[in-house]
Each structure stands twice: as C-alpha cells, then as structure tokens.
Amino acid sequence: MQHTNLTGLMVVVGVLTLATALGWWWRRRDGRIRPVAREGQLADSGPDPASPVLAALGARPGAVTLMQFSSAFCAPCRATRRLLTEVEGRVDGVHVVEIDAERHLDEVRELAIWRTPTVLVVDAEGRIVQRVSGVPGRDELMAGLRPLLSGAAR
C-alpha cells in the first residue's frame, strides 16, 4: 500500500512539473515578435511568406501592413486591436487590417495561423517579415517596425 501512495505522489509531482515548464515556455513565447525567414531559409510562417492571399486580405502595397487575425470571443484580440490602432494613428506608413479567422479558414490554414490573436507584419513589398502570437508588447512592436518604415512617428 505504501508503494502505491508513493507512485501516486510521484505522478502528481511529475504532472505539476510538466505543467509548470509548459506554462513558463508559453509565457516566454507569447507576444514575442519573431522574424520570418527570407528565401532559401526555413520559415515558420507557412509555405509562402509572399503569398498572394495577403493582398486579398487587405495588405496595402507600399505600406507596412499589420494583419491581425482575431476571433469573436477573444479578449486578448481586443487589447491587440487597441494597440495596433494606436500604432497606426502614431506612425506614418502603417496600415492595420483585422481579419476574422473564422470567416477566412482557408487563408488561416495557408498562413499557418494557429491561434488568435496572431499579427503578421507585411512589408511594403507584400512579404511577411515578422509574426506575433498573442498580444505584442508596444516597445517591441515599435522596434520591429522601425527598420521597415521610411516615415517617422507623428
């Protein structure tokens, strides 16, 4: 009987350790801007970082487009929308498009969108250059946009 109680305790400790490690990993990754690889490199954004689907979803040629994929009952999506709208209002050359992920399932699959909110940063040539899963940090987002913009903050 003693052996069974010890086994159960070890299982509980193992599950809690695994859950803690996964939670830590998730928090470190959530909201971080990740660059998307260029031609000849492995990309984590899906099959084609310059997919024509981006133009169909509203990417604006000649501007940096922040494409936010959202869902109806996503609380972090609202926080992301406020942040991106603020950035669009303060920075010349930035255009924001919000896409309802549920209504654009084919595009979501093609672009490898696995959760909401996800923000794709599309450069002036229509290529995905960065992506964020979760609510991005304002300072990190601004720092990531600087090299893509020729205009200055208003």
XYZ file of N, CA and C in Angstrom:
462
model
N 0.817 -1.189 0.000
C 0.000 0.000 0.000
C 0.866 1.261 0.000
N 1.968 1.233 0.737
C 2.886 2.369 0.802
C 3.428 2.685 -0.586
N 3.770 1.671 -1.353
C 4.329 1.835 -2.695
C 3.345 2.541 -3.624
N 2.057 2.227 -3.544
C 1.023 2.844 -4.372
C 0.888 4.327 -4.054
N 0.911 4.684 -2.781
C 0.813 6.093 -2.392
C 2.008 6.886 -2.904
N 3.190 6.298 -2.843
C 4.393 6.969 -3.332
C 4.339 7.140 -4.852
N 3.835 6.150 -5.553
C 3.697 6.240 -7.012
C 2.732 7.364 -7.385
N 1.612 7.432 -6.687
C 0.645 8.496 -6.955
C 1.234 9.873 -6.716
N 1.996 10.001 -5.647
C 2.648 11.273 -5.341
C 3.646 11.650 -6.433
N 4.403 10.692 -6.910
C 5.384 10.949 -7.976
C 4.688 11.370 -9.275
N 3.554 10.760 -9.580
C 2.791 11.142 -10.772
C 2.311 12.581 -10.651
N 1.790 12.940 -9.490
C 1.305 14.309 -9.266
C 2.458 15.302 -9.396
N 3.586 15.007 -8.790
C 4.745 15.899 -8.880
C 5.212 16.019 -10.328
N 5.230 14.911 -11.064
C 5.638 14.940 -12.468
C 4.702 15.782 -13.324
N 3.406 15.624 -13.122
C 2.421 16.402 -13.884
C 2.547 17.889 -13.557
N 2.697 18.231 -12.295
C 2.849 19.636 -11.913
C 4.133 20.239 -12.485
N 5.205 19.477 -12.489
C 6.470 19.951 -13.060
C 6.320 20.195 -14.559
N 5.704 19.259 -15.253
C 5.489 19.410 -16.695
C 4.592 20.611 -16.992
N 3.507 20.765 -16.239
C 2.598 21.902 -16.444
C 3.308 23.227 -16.189
N 4.141 23.280 -15.173
C 4.892 24.494 -14.872
C 5.867 24.826 -16.001
N 6.575 23.830 -16.494
C 7.521 24.048 -17.592
C 6.802 24.519 -18.851
N 5.672 23.896 -19.180
C 4.916 24.325 -20.359
C 4.364 25.738 -20.191
N 3.876 26.059 -18.997
C 3.385 27.411 -18.733
C 4.484 28.442 -18.856
N 5.653 28.150 -18.342
C 6.792 29.062 -18.454
C 7.167 29.267 -19.915
N 7.246 28.175 -20.687
C 7.583 28.259 -22.110
C 6.542 29.092 -22.851
N 5.260 28.853 -22.564
C 4.178 29.571 -23.233
C 4.270 31.071 -22.942
N 4.501 31.446 -21.701
C 4.596 32.863 -21.336
C 5.785 33.549 -21.991
N 6.913 32.840 -22.084
C 8.095 33.421 -22.732
C 7.848 33.650 -24.216
N 7.077 32.817 -24.847
C 6.842 32.882 -26.283
C 5.685 33.816 -26.631
N 4.709 33.936 -25.759
C 3.502 34.702 -26.019
C 3.812 36.186 -26.191
N 3.361 36.746 -27.299
C 3.527 38.171 -27.547
C 4.889 38.570 -28.090
N 5.772 37.640 -28.327
C 7.112 37.940 -28.851
C 7.074 38.037 -30.369
N 7.744 39.042 -30.879
C 7.849 39.197 -32.327
C 8.942 38.265 -32.822
N 8.583 37.445 -33.789
C 9.547 36.514 -34.376
C 9.743 36.867 -35.837
N 10.985 36.990 -36.267
C 11.215 37.263 -37.685
C 10.852 36.039 -38.518
N 10.430 36.299 -39.734
C 10.120 35.234 -40.684
C 11.268 35.173 -41.665
N 11.763 33.992 -41.924
C 12.943 33.806 -42.770
C 12.684 34.248 -44.208
N 13.735 34.666 -44.858
C 13.699 35.049 -46.269
C 13.904 33.830 -47.155
N 13.921 34.051 -48.467
C 14.108 32.967 -49.433
C 15.353 32.157 -49.106
N 15.242 30.844 -49.284
C 16.376 29.969 -49.072
C 16.559 29.546 -47.626
N 15.743 30.081 -46.730
C 15.829 29.707 -45.324
C 14.516 29.058 -44.927
N 14.537 28.318 -43.853
C 13.299 27.749 -43.347
C 12.473 28.858 -42.720
N 11.191 28.888 -43.028
C 10.300 29.912 -42.483
C 9.307 29.253 -41.540
N 8.920 29.969 -40.480
C 7.945 29.421 -39.547
C 6.560 30.004 -39.783
N 6.354 30.671 -40.914
C 5.082 31.341 -41.134
C 4.176 30.615 -42.106
N 4.573 29.455 -42.588
C 3.751 28.761 -43.551
C 4.518 28.563 -44.833
N 3.822 28.105 -45.857
C 4.505 27.706 -47.066
C 5.125 28.829 -47.883
N 4.514 29.996 -47.939
C 4.998 31.050 -48.816
C 4.850 32.401 -48.147
N 5.966 32.997 -47.648
C 5.856 34.269 -46.941
C 5.389 35.433 -47.806
N 5.374 35.292 -49.139
C 4.886 36.361 -50.012
C 3.635 35.900 -50.749
N 2.783 35.188 -50.064
C 1.592 34.599 -50.646
C 0.653 35.670 -51.205
N 0.038 35.407 -52.377
C -0.929 36.366 -52.935
C -2.183 36.520 -52.082
N -2.388 35.623 -51.142
C -3.549 35.735 -50.269
C -3.474 36.994 -49.409
N -2.269 37.498 -49.157
C -2.113 38.699 -48.334
C -2.785 39.910 -48.962
N -2.624 40.076 -50.272
C -3.271 41.196 -50.964
C -4.788 41.055 -50.902
N -5.271 39.838 -51.043
C -6.712 39.612 -50.990
C -7.286 39.916 -49.599
N -6.477 39.764 -48.576
C -6.924 40.041 -47.210
C -6.763 41.513 -46.817
N -6.121 42.312 -47.675
C -6.045 43.747 -47.403
C -4.674 44.325 -47.201
N -3.615 43.554 -47.469
C -2.262 44.128 -47.363
C -2.153 45.267 -48.365
N -1.639 46.389 -47.908
C -1.567 47.590 -48.741
C -0.175 47.707 -49.343
N -0.084 47.673 -50.694
C 1.230 47.833 -51.344
C 1.840 49.187 -50.996
N 3.143 49.189 -50.732
C 3.844 50.422 -50.421
C 3.751 50.837 -48.962
N 3.014 50.088 -48.154
C 2.892 50.401 -46.725
C 3.199 49.144 -45.921
N 3.557 49.334 -44.688
C 3.697 48.206 -43.776
C 2.302 47.897 -43.252
N 1.869 46.654 -43.437
C 0.533 46.258 -43.010
C 0.640 45.335 -41.810
N -0.102 45.665 -40.784
C -0.216 44.807 -39.608
C -1.530 44.053 -39.741
N -1.457 42.760 -40.022
C -2.648 41.933 -40.223
C -2.931 41.170 -38.941
N -4.041 41.514 -38.296
C -4.425 40.847 -37.052
C -5.508 39.826 -37.337
N -5.235 38.576 -36.983
C -6.226 37.514 -37.092
C -6.878 37.368 -35.727
N -8.215 37.543 -35.698
C -8.976 37.575 -34.454
C -10.133 36.602 -34.519
N -10.744 36.382 -33.358
C -11.989 35.631 -33.285
C -12.957 36.391 -32.388
N -14.217 36.063 -32.480
C -15.273 36.861 -31.856
C -15.141 36.990 -30.340
N -14.800 35.934 -29.655
C -14.811 35.964 -28.190
C -13.414 35.953 -27.600
N -12.486 36.589 -28.272
C -11.080 36.585 -27.870
C -10.758 37.897 -27.149
N -10.601 37.834 -25.818
C -10.279 39.042 -25.044
C -8.913 39.619 -25.411
N -7.853 38.810 -25.585
C -6.573 39.385 -25.994
C -6.638 40.063 -27.367
N -7.590 39.639 -28.196
C -7.745 40.271 -29.519
C -8.140 41.737 -29.381
N -8.971 42.044 -28.401
C -9.386 43.439 -28.184
C -8.199 44.291 -27.748
N -7.359 43.766 -26.867
C -6.168 44.503 -26.432
C -5.211 44.714 -27.604
N -5.067 43.695 -28.432
C -4.200 43.805 -29.613
C -4.755 44.832 -30.588
N -6.063 44.827 -30.806
C -6.698 45.799 -31.702
C -6.422 47.218 -31.235
N -6.572 47.478 -29.929
C -6.310 48.829 -29.386
C -4.862 49.234 -29.631
N -3.937 48.324 -29.371
C -2.520 48.622 -29.563
C -2.211 48.913 -31.028
N -2.686 48.067 -31.929
C -2.390 48.257 -33.351
C -3.030 49.525 -33.894
N -4.235 49.843 -33.435
C -4.894 51.087 -33.854
C -4.101 52.298 -33.375
N -3.582 52.227 -32.158
C -2.741 53.305 -31.645
C -1.479 53.470 -32.490
N -0.828 52.365 -32.824
C 0.388 52.413 -33.651
C 0.057 53.000 -35.026
N -1.049 52.563 -35.616
C -1.453 53.083 -36.927
C -1.672 54.595 -36.871
N -2.253 55.085 -35.787
C -2.510 56.513 -35.635
C -1.261 57.342 -35.391
N -0.215 56.717 -34.849
C 1.003 57.455 -34.489
C 2.126 57.339 -35.508
N 2.089 56.312 -36.353
C 3.227 56.047 -37.229
C 2.788 56.115 -38.695
N 3.419 57.004 -39.446
C 3.139 57.108 -40.878
C 3.590 55.838 -41.580
N 2.814 55.410 -42.571
C 3.200 54.258 -43.378
C 2.764 52.919 -42.816
N 1.968 52.925 -41.743
C 1.469 51.680 -41.158
C -0.030 51.602 -41.384
N -0.466 50.447 -41.871
C -1.876 50.180 -42.140
C -2.260 48.931 -41.348
N -3.423 48.964 -40.686
C -3.884 47.829 -39.885
C -5.103 47.201 -40.538
N -5.090 45.872 -40.612
C -6.228 45.118 -41.127
C -6.554 44.048 -40.095
N -7.823 43.970 -39.705
C -8.247 42.897 -38.803
C -9.051 41.882 -39.592
N -8.688 40.620 -39.441
C -9.323 39.536 -40.193
C -9.994 38.593 -39.209
N -11.261 38.290 -39.459
C -11.988 37.319 -38.650
C -11.520 35.925 -39.080
N -10.792 35.269 -38.215
C -10.201 33.970 -38.544
C -11.261 32.926 -38.893
N -12.417 33.000 -38.253
C -13.472 32.021 -38.501
C -14.065 32.153 -39.894
N -14.071 33.336 -40.443
C -14.632 33.565 -41.781
C -13.619 33.337 -42.897
N -12.362 33.189 -42.553
C -11.296 33.027 -43.549
C -10.448 31.798 -43.240
N -11.108 30.665 -43.052
C -10.406 29.449 -42.637
C -9.364 28.976 -43.649
N -9.655 29.086 -44.938
C -8.670 28.655 -45.942
C -7.398 29.495 -45.847
N -7.564 30.806 -45.709
C -6.419 31.703 -45.601
C -5.653 31.459 -44.295
N -6.390 31.223 -43.218
C -5.768 30.933 -41.924
C -4.894 29.696 -42.033
N -5.403 28.676 -42.698
C -4.612 27.448 -42.878
C -3.392 27.705 -43.752
N -3.572 28.425 -44.843
C -2.451 28.700 -45.751
C -1.349 29.491 -45.048
N -1.718 30.399 -44.171
C -0.745 31.247 -43.492
C -0.278 30.673 -42.153
N -0.716 29.465 -41.825
C -0.308 28.771 -40.601
C -0.631 29.577 -39.343
N -1.850 30.092 -39.277
C -2.326 30.795 -38.095
C -2.930 29.739 -37.175
N -2.355 29.576 -35.979
C -2.785 28.516 -35.078
C -3.588 29.029 -33.896
N -3.541 30.330 -33.633
C -4.294 30.880 -32.511
C -4.582 32.348 -32.762
N -5.514 32.875 -31.973
C -5.810 34.300 -32.048
C -5.497 34.914 -30.693
N -5.011 36.132 -30.683
C -4.623 36.918 -31.851
C -3.257 36.492 -32.381
N -3.145 36.559 -33.683
C -1.850 36.456 -34.356
C -1.748 37.666 -35.259
N -0.597 38.329 -35.224
C -0.350 39.500 -36.059
C 0.772 39.157 -37.020
N 0.507 39.378 -38.312
C 1.546 39.255 -39.330
C 1.971 40.655 -39.726
N 3.266 40.896 -39.762
C 3.800 42.179 -40.222
C 4.214 41.967 -41.667
N 3.537 42.678 -42.565
C 3.769 42.548 -44.003
C 4.483 43.802 -44.471
N 5.633 43.627 -45.131
C 6.407 44.795 -45.563
C 5.802 45.432 -46.809
N 6.392 46.513 -47.278
C 5.868 47.270 -48.415
C 5.842 46.462 -49.706
N 6.664 45.416 -49.793
C 6.672 44.550 -50.981
C 5.673 43.402 -50.871
N 4.935 43.329 -49.785
C 3.917 42.301 -49.628
C 4.421 40.986 -49.067
N 5.565 41.011 -48.368
C 6.117 39.790 -47.771
C 5.910 39.813 -46.263
N 5.607 38.659 -45.700
C 5.526 38.543 -44.247
C 6.954 38.560 -43.719
N 7.246 39.531 -42.863
C 8.603 39.648 -42.335
C 8.678 39.349 -40.838
N 7.539 39.464 -40.146
C 7.501 39.183 -38.712
C 6.127 38.640 -38.378
N 6.055 37.911 -37.265
C 4.763 37.437 -36.774
C 4.781 37.413 -35.254
N 3.589 37.603 -34.691
C 3.426 37.610 -33.236
C 2.189 36.785 -32.915
N 2.325 35.833 -32.007
C 1.172 35.115 -31.473
C 0.948 35.634 -30.064
N -0.245 36.139 -29.817
C -0.532 36.763 -28.527
C -0.468 38.274 -28.659
N -0.629 38.955 -27.545
C -0.616 40.423 -27.539
C 0.831 40.896 -27.583
N 1.202 41.657 -28.632
C 2.591 42.132 -28.701
C 2.849 43.238 -27.681
N 4.090 43.360 -27.294
C 4.496 44.475 -26.445
C 4.669 45.724 -27.309
N 4.214 46.864 -26.816
C 4.266 48.111 -27.590
C 5.701 48.459 -28.005
N 6.633 48.429 -27.062
C 8.014 48.813 -27.370
C 8.655 47.849 -28.365
N 8.431 46.561 -28.163
C 8.991 45.565 -29.077
C 8.401 45.711 -30.483
N 7.097 45.983 -30.561
C 6.453 46.180 -31.858
C 7.029 47.405 -32.571
N 7.160 48.503 -31.838
C 7.715 49.721 -32.449
C 9.147 49.487 -32.919
N 9.944 48.791 -32.121
C 11.323 48.495 -32.507
C 11.360 47.605 -33.746
N 10.428 46.677 -33.859
C 10.378 45.808 -35.029
C 9.924 46.526 -36.287
N 9.126 47.568 -36.125
C 8.635 48.325 -37.281
C 9.652 49.337 -37.807
N 10.483 49.876 -36.928
C 11.423 50.936 -37.321
C 12.206 50.633 -38.591
N 12.847 49.458 -38.711
C 13.635 49.215 -39.925
C 12.783 49.105 -41.191
N 11.486 48.867 -41.040
C 10.612 48.686 -42.203
C 10.042 49.996 -42.728
N 10.153 51.046 -41.935
C 9.467 52.302 -42.264
C 10.453 53.364 -42.737
N 10.012 54.118 -43.714
C 10.807 55.266 -44.127
C 10.276 56.540 -43.482
N 8.984 56.511 -43.019
C 8.382 57.661 -42.347
C 8.711 57.664 -40.868
N 8.414 58.745 -40.215
C 8.685 58.876 -38.779
C 7.366 58.915 -38.025
N 7.441 58.691 -36.737
C 6.242 58.772 -35.886
C 5.712 60.186 -35.879
N 4.383 60.289 -35.880
C 3.732 61.605 -35.838
C 3.737 62.148 -34.449
